[in-house]
mmCIF file of C-alpha atoms and ligand atoms in Angstrom:
data_model
loop_
_atom_site.group_PDB
_atom_site.id
_atom_site.type_symbol
_atom_site.label_atom_id
_atom_site.label_comp_id
_atom_site.label_asym_id
_atom_site.label_seq_id
_atom_site.Cartn_x
_atom_site.Cartn_y
_atom_site.Cartn_z
ATOM 1 C CA MET A 231 136.185 165.006 11.997
ATOM 2 C CA TYR A 232 134.427 162.671 9.582
ATOM 3 C CA GLU A 233 133.518 163.786 6.059
ATOM 4 C CA THR A 234 131.335 160.982 4.732
ATOM 5 C CA ILE A 235 129.449 159.977 7.863
ATOM 6 C CA GLU A 236 127.787 161.713 10.803
ATOM 7 C CA THR A 237 127.904 160.222 14.255
ATOM 8 C CA SER A 238 125.898 160.894 17.384
ATOM 9 C CA VAL A 239 125.376 159.352 20.798
ATOM 10 C CA GLU A 240 122.202 159.525 22.875
ATOM 11 C CA GLY A 241 122.359 157.681 26.163
ATOM 12 C CA ARG A 242 123.666 154.185 25.422
ATOM 13 C CA VAL A 243 122.788 154.310 21.710
ATOM 14 C CA ALA A 244 125.258 155.403 19.011
ATOM 15 C CA THR A 245 124.169 156.286 15.483
ATOM 16 C CA ILE A 246 126.280 156.331 12.324
ATOM 17 C CA ARG A 247 124.625 158.050 9.383
ATOM 18 C CA PHE A 248 126.023 157.652 5.865
ATOM 19 C CA ASN A 249 126.388 161.163 4.505
ATOM 20 C CA ARG A 250 127.183 161.332 0.806
ATOM 21 C CA PRO A 251 123.703 162.412 -0.314
ATOM 22 C CA LYS A 252 124.777 163.557 -3.789
ATOM 23 C CA ALA A 253 125.986 160.038 -4.592
ATOM 24 C CA LEU A 254 123.038 158.351 -2.834
ATOM 25 C CA ASN A 255 125.470 157.394 -0.063
ATOM 26 C CA ALA A 256 127.583 155.224 -2.362
ATOM 27 C CA LEU A 257 130.096 153.395 -0.201
ATOM 28 C CA ASN A 258 133.658 154.318 -1.163
ATOM 29 C CA SER A 259 136.892 153.579 0.704
ATOM 30 C CA GLN A 260 136.615 156.751 2.758
ATOM 31 C CA VAL A 261 133.142 155.760 3.988
ATOM 32 C CA LEU A 262 134.497 152.339 4.928
ATOM 33 C CA GLU A 263 137.482 153.851 6.770
ATOM 34 C CA GLU A 264 135.277 156.257 8.692
ATOM 35 C CA VAL A 265 132.541 153.738 9.555
ATOM 36 C CA LEU A 266 135.189 151.260 10.675
ATOM 37 C CA ASP A 267 136.876 153.872 12.858
ATOM 38 C CA ALA A 268 133.636 155.009 14.521
ATOM 39 C CA ALA A 269 132.057 151.567 14.857
ATOM 40 C CA THR A 270 135.236 150.061 16.334
ATOM 41 C CA LYS A 271 135.277 152.768 19.021
ATOM 42 C CA TYR A 272 131.623 152.178 19.900
ATOM 43 C CA ASP A 273 132.221 148.427 19.973
ATOM 44 C CA ALA A 274 134.992 148.930 22.530
ATOM 45 C CA ASP A 275 133.039 151.399 24.684
ATOM 46 C CA PRO A 276 131.107 149.793 27.565
ATOM 47 C CA ALA A 277 128.874 152.899 27.729
ATOM 48 C CA ILE A 278 127.411 152.048 24.290
ATOM 49 C CA GLY A 279 124.961 149.156 24.134
ATOM 50 C CA CYS A 280 123.637 149.346 20.577
ATOM 51 C CA LEU A 281 124.649 150.881 17.247
ATOM 52 C CA ILE A 282 122.279 152.202 14.576
ATOM 53 C CA LEU A 283 123.448 152.438 10.958
ATOM 54 C CA THR A 284 121.304 154.636 8.784
ATOM 55 C CA GLY A 285 121.245 156.908 5.740
ATOM 56 C CA ASN A 286 118.797 159.559 4.613
ATOM 57 C CA GLU A 287 115.238 159.445 3.297
ATOM 58 C CA ARG A 288 116.304 158.790 -0.294
ATOM 59 C CA ALA A 289 119.018 156.238 0.302
ATOM 60 C CA PHE A 290 120.465 154.013 2.969
ATOM 61 C CA ALA A 291 123.226 153.352 0.440
ATOM 62 C CA ALA A 292 123.031 152.706 -3.317
ATOM 63 C CA GLY A 293 125.954 150.288 -3.232
ATOM 64 C CA ALA A 294 129.693 150.422 -3.677
ATOM 65 C CA ASP A 295 130.937 153.607 -5.349
ATOM 66 C CA ILE A 296 130.953 152.530 -8.979
ATOM 67 C CA ALA A 297 133.321 155.354 -10.025
ATOM 68 C CA GLU A 298 135.905 154.175 -7.497
ATOM 69 C CA LEU A 299 135.400 150.522 -8.426
ATOM 70 C CA ASN A 300 135.896 151.302 -12.082
ATOM 71 C CA GLU A 301 139.426 152.597 -11.351
ATOM 72 C CA GLN A 302 140.548 149.197 -10.047
ATOM 73 C CA ASP A 303 142.193 146.296 -11.770
ATOM 74 C CA TYR A 304 142.774 142.742 -10.606
ATOM 75 C CA ALA A 305 146.200 143.524 -9.091
ATOM 76 C CA SER A 306 144.946 146.510 -7.061
ATOM 77 C CA MET A 307 141.850 144.653 -5.857
ATOM 78 C CA TYR A 308 143.877 141.625 -4.800
ATOM 79 C CA ALA A 309 146.851 143.451 -3.286
ATOM 80 C CA SER A 310 144.705 145.796 -1.187
ATOM 81 C CA ASN A 311 142.265 143.015 -0.317
ATOM 82 C CA PHE A 312 139.573 145.474 -1.393
ATOM 83 C CA PHE A 313 136.443 145.480 0.815
ATOM 84 C CA THR A 314 138.068 143.506 3.639
ATOM 85 C CA GLY A 315 137.326 146.256 6.181
ATOM 86 C CA TRP A 316 133.612 145.545 5.791
ATOM 87 C CA ASP A 317 134.219 142.048 7.187
ATOM 88 C CA ARG A 318 135.710 143.697 10.269
ATOM 89 C CA ILE A 319 132.567 145.784 10.700
ATOM 90 C CA ALA A 320 130.392 142.676 10.391
ATOM 91 C CA ALA A 321 132.556 140.973 13.013
ATOM 92 C CA LEU A 322 132.156 143.707 15.646
ATOM 93 C CA ARG A 323 130.287 142.263 18.601
ATOM 94 C CA ILE A 324 128.049 145.184 19.538
ATOM 95 C CA PRO A 325 124.383 144.702 18.460
ATOM 96 C CA LYS A 326 123.749 146.633 15.246
ATOM 97 C CA ILE A 327 120.451 147.883 13.820
ATOM 98 C CA ALA A 328 120.107 149.009 10.196
ATOM 99 C CA ALA A 329 117.426 151.706 9.802
ATOM 100 C CA VAL A 330 116.774 151.670 6.061
ATOM 101 C CA SER A 331 114.919 154.312 4.109
ATOM 102 C CA GLY A 332 115.067 154.547 0.308
ATOM 103 C CA TYR A 333 117.638 152.547 -1.652
ATOM 104 C CA ALA A 334 119.601 149.715 -0.064
ATOM 105 C CA LEU A 335 121.238 148.313 -3.173
ATOM 106 C CA GLY A 336 124.302 146.173 -3.803
ATOM 107 C CA GLY A 337 126.786 146.920 -1.009
ATOM 108 C CA GLY A 338 124.040 148.928 0.741
ATOM 109 C CA CYS A 339 121.852 145.833 1.011
ATOM 110 C CA GLU A 340 124.902 143.829 2.059
ATOM 111 C CA VAL A 341 125.755 146.268 4.869
ATOM 112 C CA ALA A 342 122.139 146.153 6.068
ATOM 113 C CA MET A 343 122.387 142.345 6.147
ATOM 114 C CA MET A 344 125.521 142.613 8.332
ATOM 115 C CA CYS A 345 123.322 144.202 10.977
ATOM 116 C CA ASP A 346 121.444 142.109 13.526
ATOM 117 C CA ILE A 347 118.073 143.786 13.031
ATOM 118 C CA ILE A 348 116.897 145.473 9.813
ATOM 119 C CA LEU A 349 114.137 148.041 10.302
ATOM 120 C CA ALA A 350 112.882 149.365 6.973
ATOM 121 C CA ALA A 351 110.676 152.294 6.051
ATOM 122 C CA ASP A 352 107.734 151.361 3.848
ATOM 123 C CA THR A 353 109.519 153.384 1.144
ATOM 124 C CA ALA A 354 112.671 151.238 1.257
ATOM 125 C CA LYS A 355 113.932 149.418 -1.837
ATOM 126 C CA PHE A 356 116.309 146.494 -1.672
ATOM 127 C CA GLY A 357 118.272 144.742 -4.369
ATOM 128 C CA GLN A 358 121.522 143.162 -5.492
ATOM 129 C CA PRO A 359 121.818 144.794 -8.937
ATOM 130 C CA GLU A 360 125.546 144.125 -9.430
ATOM 131 C CA VAL A 361 124.902 141.820 -12.387
ATOM 132 C CA LYS A 362 123.675 144.879 -14.316
ATOM 133 C CA ILE A 363 127.124 146.467 -14.109
ATOM 134 C CA GLY A 364 129.082 143.297 -14.757
ATOM 135 C CA CYS A 365 129.842 142.220 -11.219
ATOM 136 C CA ILE A 366 128.485 140.258 -8.269
ATOM 137 C CA PRO A 367 127.838 140.927 -4.569
ATOM 138 C CA GLY A 368 131.220 141.427 -2.883
ATOM 139 C CA ILE A 369 130.857 141.811 0.867
ATOM 140 C CA GLY A 370 128.988 138.667 1.750
ATOM 141 C CA GLY A 371 125.693 139.286 -0.063
ATOM 142 C CA SER A 372 125.581 136.012 -1.944
ATOM 143 C CA GLN A 373 125.984 134.164 1.364
ATOM 144 C CA ARG A 374 123.949 136.279 3.779
ATOM 145 C CA LEU A 375 121.039 136.777 1.363
ATOM 146 C CA THR A 376 120.873 133.045 0.665
ATOM 147 C CA LYS A 377 120.886 132.233 4.375
ATOM 148 C CA LEU A 378 118.189 134.837 5.032
ATOM 149 C CA VAL A 379 115.749 134.166 2.200
ATOM 150 C CA GLY A 380 116.770 130.791 0.749
ATOM 151 C CA LYS A 381 118.366 129.782 -2.536
ATOM 152 C CA ALA A 382 115.301 130.262 -4.746
ATOM 153 C CA ARG A 383 114.746 133.885 -3.806
ATOM 154 C CA ALA A 384 118.438 134.779 -3.564
ATOM 155 C CA MET A 385 119.012 133.436 -7.088
ATOM 156 C CA ASP A 386 116.037 135.429 -8.369
ATOM 157 C CA LEU A 387 117.360 138.674 -6.850
ATOM 158 C CA ILE A 388 121.035 138.182 -7.707
ATOM 159 C CA LEU A 389 120.562 136.876 -11.249
ATOM 160 C CA THR A 390 117.912 139.406 -12.312
ATOM 161 C CA GLY A 391 119.175 142.374 -10.272
ATOM 162 C CA ARG A 392 115.557 143.396 -9.716
ATOM 163 C CA MET A 393 114.582 145.766 -6.929
ATOM 164 C CA ILE A 394 112.027 144.795 -4.294
ATOM 165 C CA ASP A 395 109.972 146.977 -1.986
ATOM 166 C CA ALA A 396 109.818 146.744 1.798
ATOM 167 C CA GLN A 397 106.704 144.558 1.759
ATOM 168 C CA GLU A 398 108.313 141.928 -0.475
ATOM 169 C CA ALA A 399 111.515 142.142 1.576
ATOM 170 C CA TYR A 400 109.469 141.547 4.723
ATOM 171 C CA ASP A 401 107.505 138.684 3.181
ATOM 172 C CA MET A 402 110.709 136.893 2.204
ATOM 173 C CA GLY A 403 112.363 137.366 5.595
ATOM 174 C CA LEU A 404 115.043 139.819 4.527
ATOM 175 C CA ILE A 405 114.008 142.488 7.042
ATOM 176 C CA SER A 406 112.842 142.377 10.632
ATOM 177 C CA ARG A 407 110.088 144.993 10.483
ATOM 178 C CA LYS A 408 108.397 147.350 7.984
ATOM 179 C CA ILE A 409 107.628 150.760 9.481
ATOM 180 C CA PRO A 410 105.877 153.920 8.212
ATOM 181 C CA ALA A 411 108.642 156.155 6.836
ATOM 182 C CA ASP A 412 108.045 159.042 9.213
ATOM 183 C CA GLU A 413 108.361 156.736 12.230
ATOM 184 C CA LEU A 414 111.483 154.863 11.130
ATOM 185 C CA LEU A 415 114.041 156.747 13.193
ATOM 186 C CA SER A 416 111.967 156.939 16.343
ATOM 187 C CA VAL A 417 111.228 153.198 16.174
ATOM 188 C CA ALA A 418 114.913 152.498 15.487
ATOM 189 C CA LYS A 419 115.949 154.571 18.509
ATOM 190 C CA GLU A 420 113.340 152.979 20.732
ATOM 191 C CA THR A 421 114.443 149.507 19.613
ATOM 192 C CA ALA A 422 118.108 150.377 20.105
ATOM 193 C CA GLU A 423 117.374 151.778 23.570
ATOM 194 C CA THR A 424 115.624 148.541 24.486
ATOM 195 C CA VAL A 425 118.612 146.472 23.369
ATOM 196 C CA ALA A 426 121.089 148.885 24.965
ATOM 197 C CA GLY A 427 119.147 148.730 28.229
ATOM 198 C CA TYR A 428 120.105 145.094 28.666
ATOM 199 C CA ALA A 429 123.534 143.920 29.741
ATOM 200 C CA ARG A 430 126.075 144.296 26.928
ATOM 201 C CA ASP A 431 127.836 140.999 27.529
ATOM 202 C CA ILE A 432 124.486 139.185 27.387
ATOM 203 C CA THR A 433 123.286 140.816 24.140
ATOM 204 C CA MET A 434 126.695 140.116 22.596
ATOM 205 C CA MET A 435 126.407 136.462 23.586
ATOM 206 C CA ALA A 436 122.824 136.264 22.324
ATOM 207 C CA ARG A 437 123.709 137.588 18.852
ATOM 208 C CA ALA A 438 126.765 135.328 18.696
ATOM 209 C CA CYS A 439 124.503 132.343 19.363
ATOM 210 C CA VAL A 440 122.003 133.335 16.660
ATOM 211 C CA ASN A 441 124.842 133.886 14.189
ATOM 212 C CA ALA A 442 126.255 130.478 15.097
ATOM 213 C CA ALA A 443 123.152 128.970 13.473
ATOM 214 C CA ASP A 444 124.481 130.195 10.125
ATOM 215 C CA GLU A 445 127.933 128.790 10.634
ATOM 216 C CA ASN A 446 127.335 125.412 12.222
ATOM 217 C CA SER A 447 125.434 122.162 12.112
ATOM 218 C CA LEU A 448 122.495 122.082 14.541
ATOM 219 C CA GLU A 449 124.559 119.943 16.907
ATOM 220 C CA ASN A 450 127.544 122.317 16.947
ATOM 221 C CA GLY A 451 125.270 125.346 17.191
ATOM 222 C CA ILE A 452 123.504 123.918 20.217
ATOM 223 C CA ARG A 453 126.856 123.069 21.789
ATOM 224 C CA PHE A 454 127.966 126.685 21.284
ATOM 225 C CA GLU A 455 124.713 128.024 22.767
ATOM 226 C CA ARG A 456 125.120 125.734 25.791
ATOM 227 C CA GLN A 457 128.697 126.959 26.358
ATOM 228 C CA MET A 458 127.505 130.565 26.199
ATOM 229 C CA TYR A 459 124.651 129.752 28.546
ATOM 230 C CA HIS A 460 126.993 128.242 31.117
ATOM 231 C CA ALA A 461 129.421 131.153 30.660
ATOM 232 C CA LEU A 462 126.823 133.824 31.356
ATOM 233 C CA PHE A 463 126.594 132.519 34.896
ATOM 234 C CA GLY A 464 129.901 134.340 35.328
ATOM 235 C CA SER A 465 128.214 137.630 34.417
ATOM 236 C CA PRO A 466 126.823 140.071 37.013
ATOM 237 C CA ALA A 467 123.891 140.564 34.606
ATOM 238 C CA GLN A 468 122.635 137.027 35.254
ATOM 239 C CA GLN A 469 122.682 137.595 39.031
ATOM 240 C CA GLU A 470 121.028 140.992 38.702
ATOM 241 C CA GLY A 471 118.374 139.873 36.184
ATOM 242 C CA MET A 472 117.281 136.787 38.079
ATOM 243 C CA THR A 473 117.500 138.390 41.535
ATOM 244 C CA ALA A 474 115.448 141.378 40.332
ATOM 245 C CA PHE A 475 112.775 139.049 38.964
ATOM 246 C CA LEU A 476 112.556 137.169 42.258
ATOM 247 C CA GLU A 477 112.511 140.435 44.236
ATOM 248 C CA LYS A 478 109.771 141.753 41.910
ATOM 249 C CA ARG A 479 111.742 144.836 40.861
ATOM 250 C CA LYS A 480 113.197 146.184 37.617
ATOM 251 C CA PRO A 481 116.743 145.004 36.930
ATOM 252 C CA ASN A 482 119.478 147.585 36.616
ATOM 253 C CA PHE A 483 122.013 146.235 34.143
ATOM 254 C CA ASN A 484 123.983 149.336 33.398
ATOM 255 C CA GLU A 485 124.807 151.088 36.616
ATOM 256 C CA GLN A 486 127.956 153.040 35.781
HETATM 257 N N1 LIG B 16 128.121 154.615 -7.095
HETATM 258 C C1 LIG B 16 128.456 155.878 -7.456
HETATM 259 N N2 LIG B 16 127.556 156.844 -7.677
HETATM 260 C C2 LIG B 16 126.243 156.530 -7.561
HETATM 261 C C3 LIG B 16 125.820 155.232 -7.189
HETATM 262 C C4 LIG B 16 126.833 154.254 -6.962
HETATM 263 N N3 LIG B 16 126.523 153.006 -6.560
HETATM 264 N N4 LIG B 16 124.460 155.210 -7.160
HETATM 265 C C5 LIG B 16 124.053 156.451 -7.471
HETATM 266 N N5 LIG B 16 125.123 157.258 -7.717
HETATM 267 C C6 LIG B 16 125.116 158.673 -8.102
HETATM 268 C C7 LIG B 16 124.740 158.861 -9.551
HETATM 269 O O1 LIG B 16 125.846 158.668 -10.388
HETATM 270 C C8 LIG B 16 124.217 160.279 -9.538
HETATM 271 O O2 LIG B 16 125.323 161.140 -9.537
HETATM 272 P P1 LIG B 16 125.286 162.500 -10.448
HETATM 273 O O3 LIG B 16 124.133 163.305 -9.878
HETATM 274 O O4 LIG B 16 126.621 163.119 -10.199
HETATM 275 O O5 LIG B 16 125.037 162.071 -11.848
HETATM 276 C C9 LIG B 16 123.555 160.385 -8.175
HETATM 277 O O6 LIG B 16 124.094 159.339 -7.365
HETATM 278 C C10 LIG B 16 122.050 160.192 -8.221
HETATM 279 O O7 LIG B 16 121.798 158.966 -8.895
HETATM 280 P P2 LIG B 16 120.795 158.839 -10.145
HETATM 281 O O8 LIG B 16 120.786 160.116 -10.926
HETATM 282 O O9 LIG B 16 121.142 157.594 -10.869
HETATM 283 O O10 LIG B 16 119.409 158.712 -9.358
HETATM 284 P P3 LIG B 16 118.102 157.962 -9.857
HETATM 285 O O11 LIG B 16 117.041 158.339 -8.877
HETATM 286 O O12 LIG B 16 117.845 158.220 -11.297
HETATM 287 O O13 LIG B 16 118.420 156.388 -9.706
HETATM 288 C C11 LIG B 16 119.302 154.421 -8.615
HETATM 289 C C12 LIG B 16 118.644 155.838 -8.440
HETATM 290 C C13 LIG B 16 118.306 153.481 -9.247
HETATM 291 C C14 LIG B 16 119.653 153.939 -7.212
HETATM 292 C C15 LIG B 16 120.567 154.549 -9.498
HETATM 293 O O14 LIG B 16 121.373 155.603 -8.997
HETATM 294 C C16 LIG B 16 121.395 153.315 -9.545
HETATM 295 O O15 LIG B 16 121.037 152.359 -10.218
HETATM 296 N N6 LIG B 16 122.549 153.300 -8.827
HETATM 297 C C17 LIG B 16 123.473 152.211 -8.864
HETATM 298 C C18 LIG B 16 122.972 151.048 -8.058
HETATM 299 C C19 LIG B 16 123.958 149.894 -8.141
HETATM 300 O O16 LIG B 16 124.241 149.354 -9.207
HETATM 301 N N7 LIG B 16 124.486 149.461 -6.982
HETATM 302 C C20 LIG B 16 125.424 148.396 -6.916
HETATM 303 C C21 LIG B 16 126.803 148.899 -7.026
HETATM 304 S S1 LIG B 16 128.028 147.629 -7.147
HETATM 305 C C22 LIG B 16 128.176 147.046 -5.593
HETATM 306 O O17 LIG B 16 127.534 147.486 -4.685
HETATM 307 C C23 LIG B 16 129.174 145.950 -5.441
HETATM 308 C C24 LIG B 16 129.044 145.259 -4.105
HETATM 309 C C25 LIG B 16 130.374 144.861 -3.624
HETATM 310 C C26 LIG B 16 130.760 145.315 -2.273
HETATM 311 C C27 LIG B 16 130.255 146.638 -1.766
HETATM 312 C C28 LIG B 16 131.104 147.269 -0.724
HETATM 313 C C29 LIG B 16 130.588 148.559 -0.196
#
């Protein structure tokens, strides 16, 4: 039913694969519509505990579709609130893992940064090259990159448009882990299964708390974490997790 993405579900893990290989998975409006549709369904489905976003060996995504962008003018961009659907994907509460192989450039790098964990093949290349085509990051890259790697490095990447490899991305804190290319998908699935094996409400709360660090002063962030902590005592997962520990058995968070 989708034309620009492929979706699959294994156990409690859903995968969305960008699938426009001829255009290096450039992200046009159809990709956005289809990712939003699929991801929103997984977000609402209690049987799914983690979502993987990935591409192919050559490209996670080489950015916004420049041909489509070049057809726009100010009025069409403003009136359609172009790109706004990507904010809705970032705001979904399900834990998201980006499994990046090859190019993650411009919007591709920005989508990876919307995910909670970025796993990158040692062949991955990251960059915000928009300046080279007369534009700037447009779906949060100037903000998320700066929060992830600091002003000095974000300025270097955004003002020069240079590409970095997975090692440099790891060293600057842009990615969570660097993985041999042929193991990327199996490690991503294993990681997603681990996350999905925990209680969904708890992992959602945990990522909300980490994200709150970006949005708040330390004091407000700690207040938010404390509220979440108190709230999780209303979750069956807290009872099950702590009781299982005390009974020296494995917890079962996802009995259907
Ligand atoms: N948009 C459209 N088509 C693309 C894109 C793109 N971003 N990237 C690659 N393609 C196409 C090429 O046009 C080419 O098509 P064709 O075979 O029909 O000529 C095909 O993919 C293969 O590309 P290349 O021949 O260029 O492959 P190379 O191996 O020589 O080079 C590169 C690979 C270095 C990745 C090169 O393709 C490149 O520089 N691509 C553009 C990268 C870029 O500038 N990205 C930023 C785009 S702007 C952006 O992302 C704005 C962010 C705002 C929000 C984003 C929301 C999603």
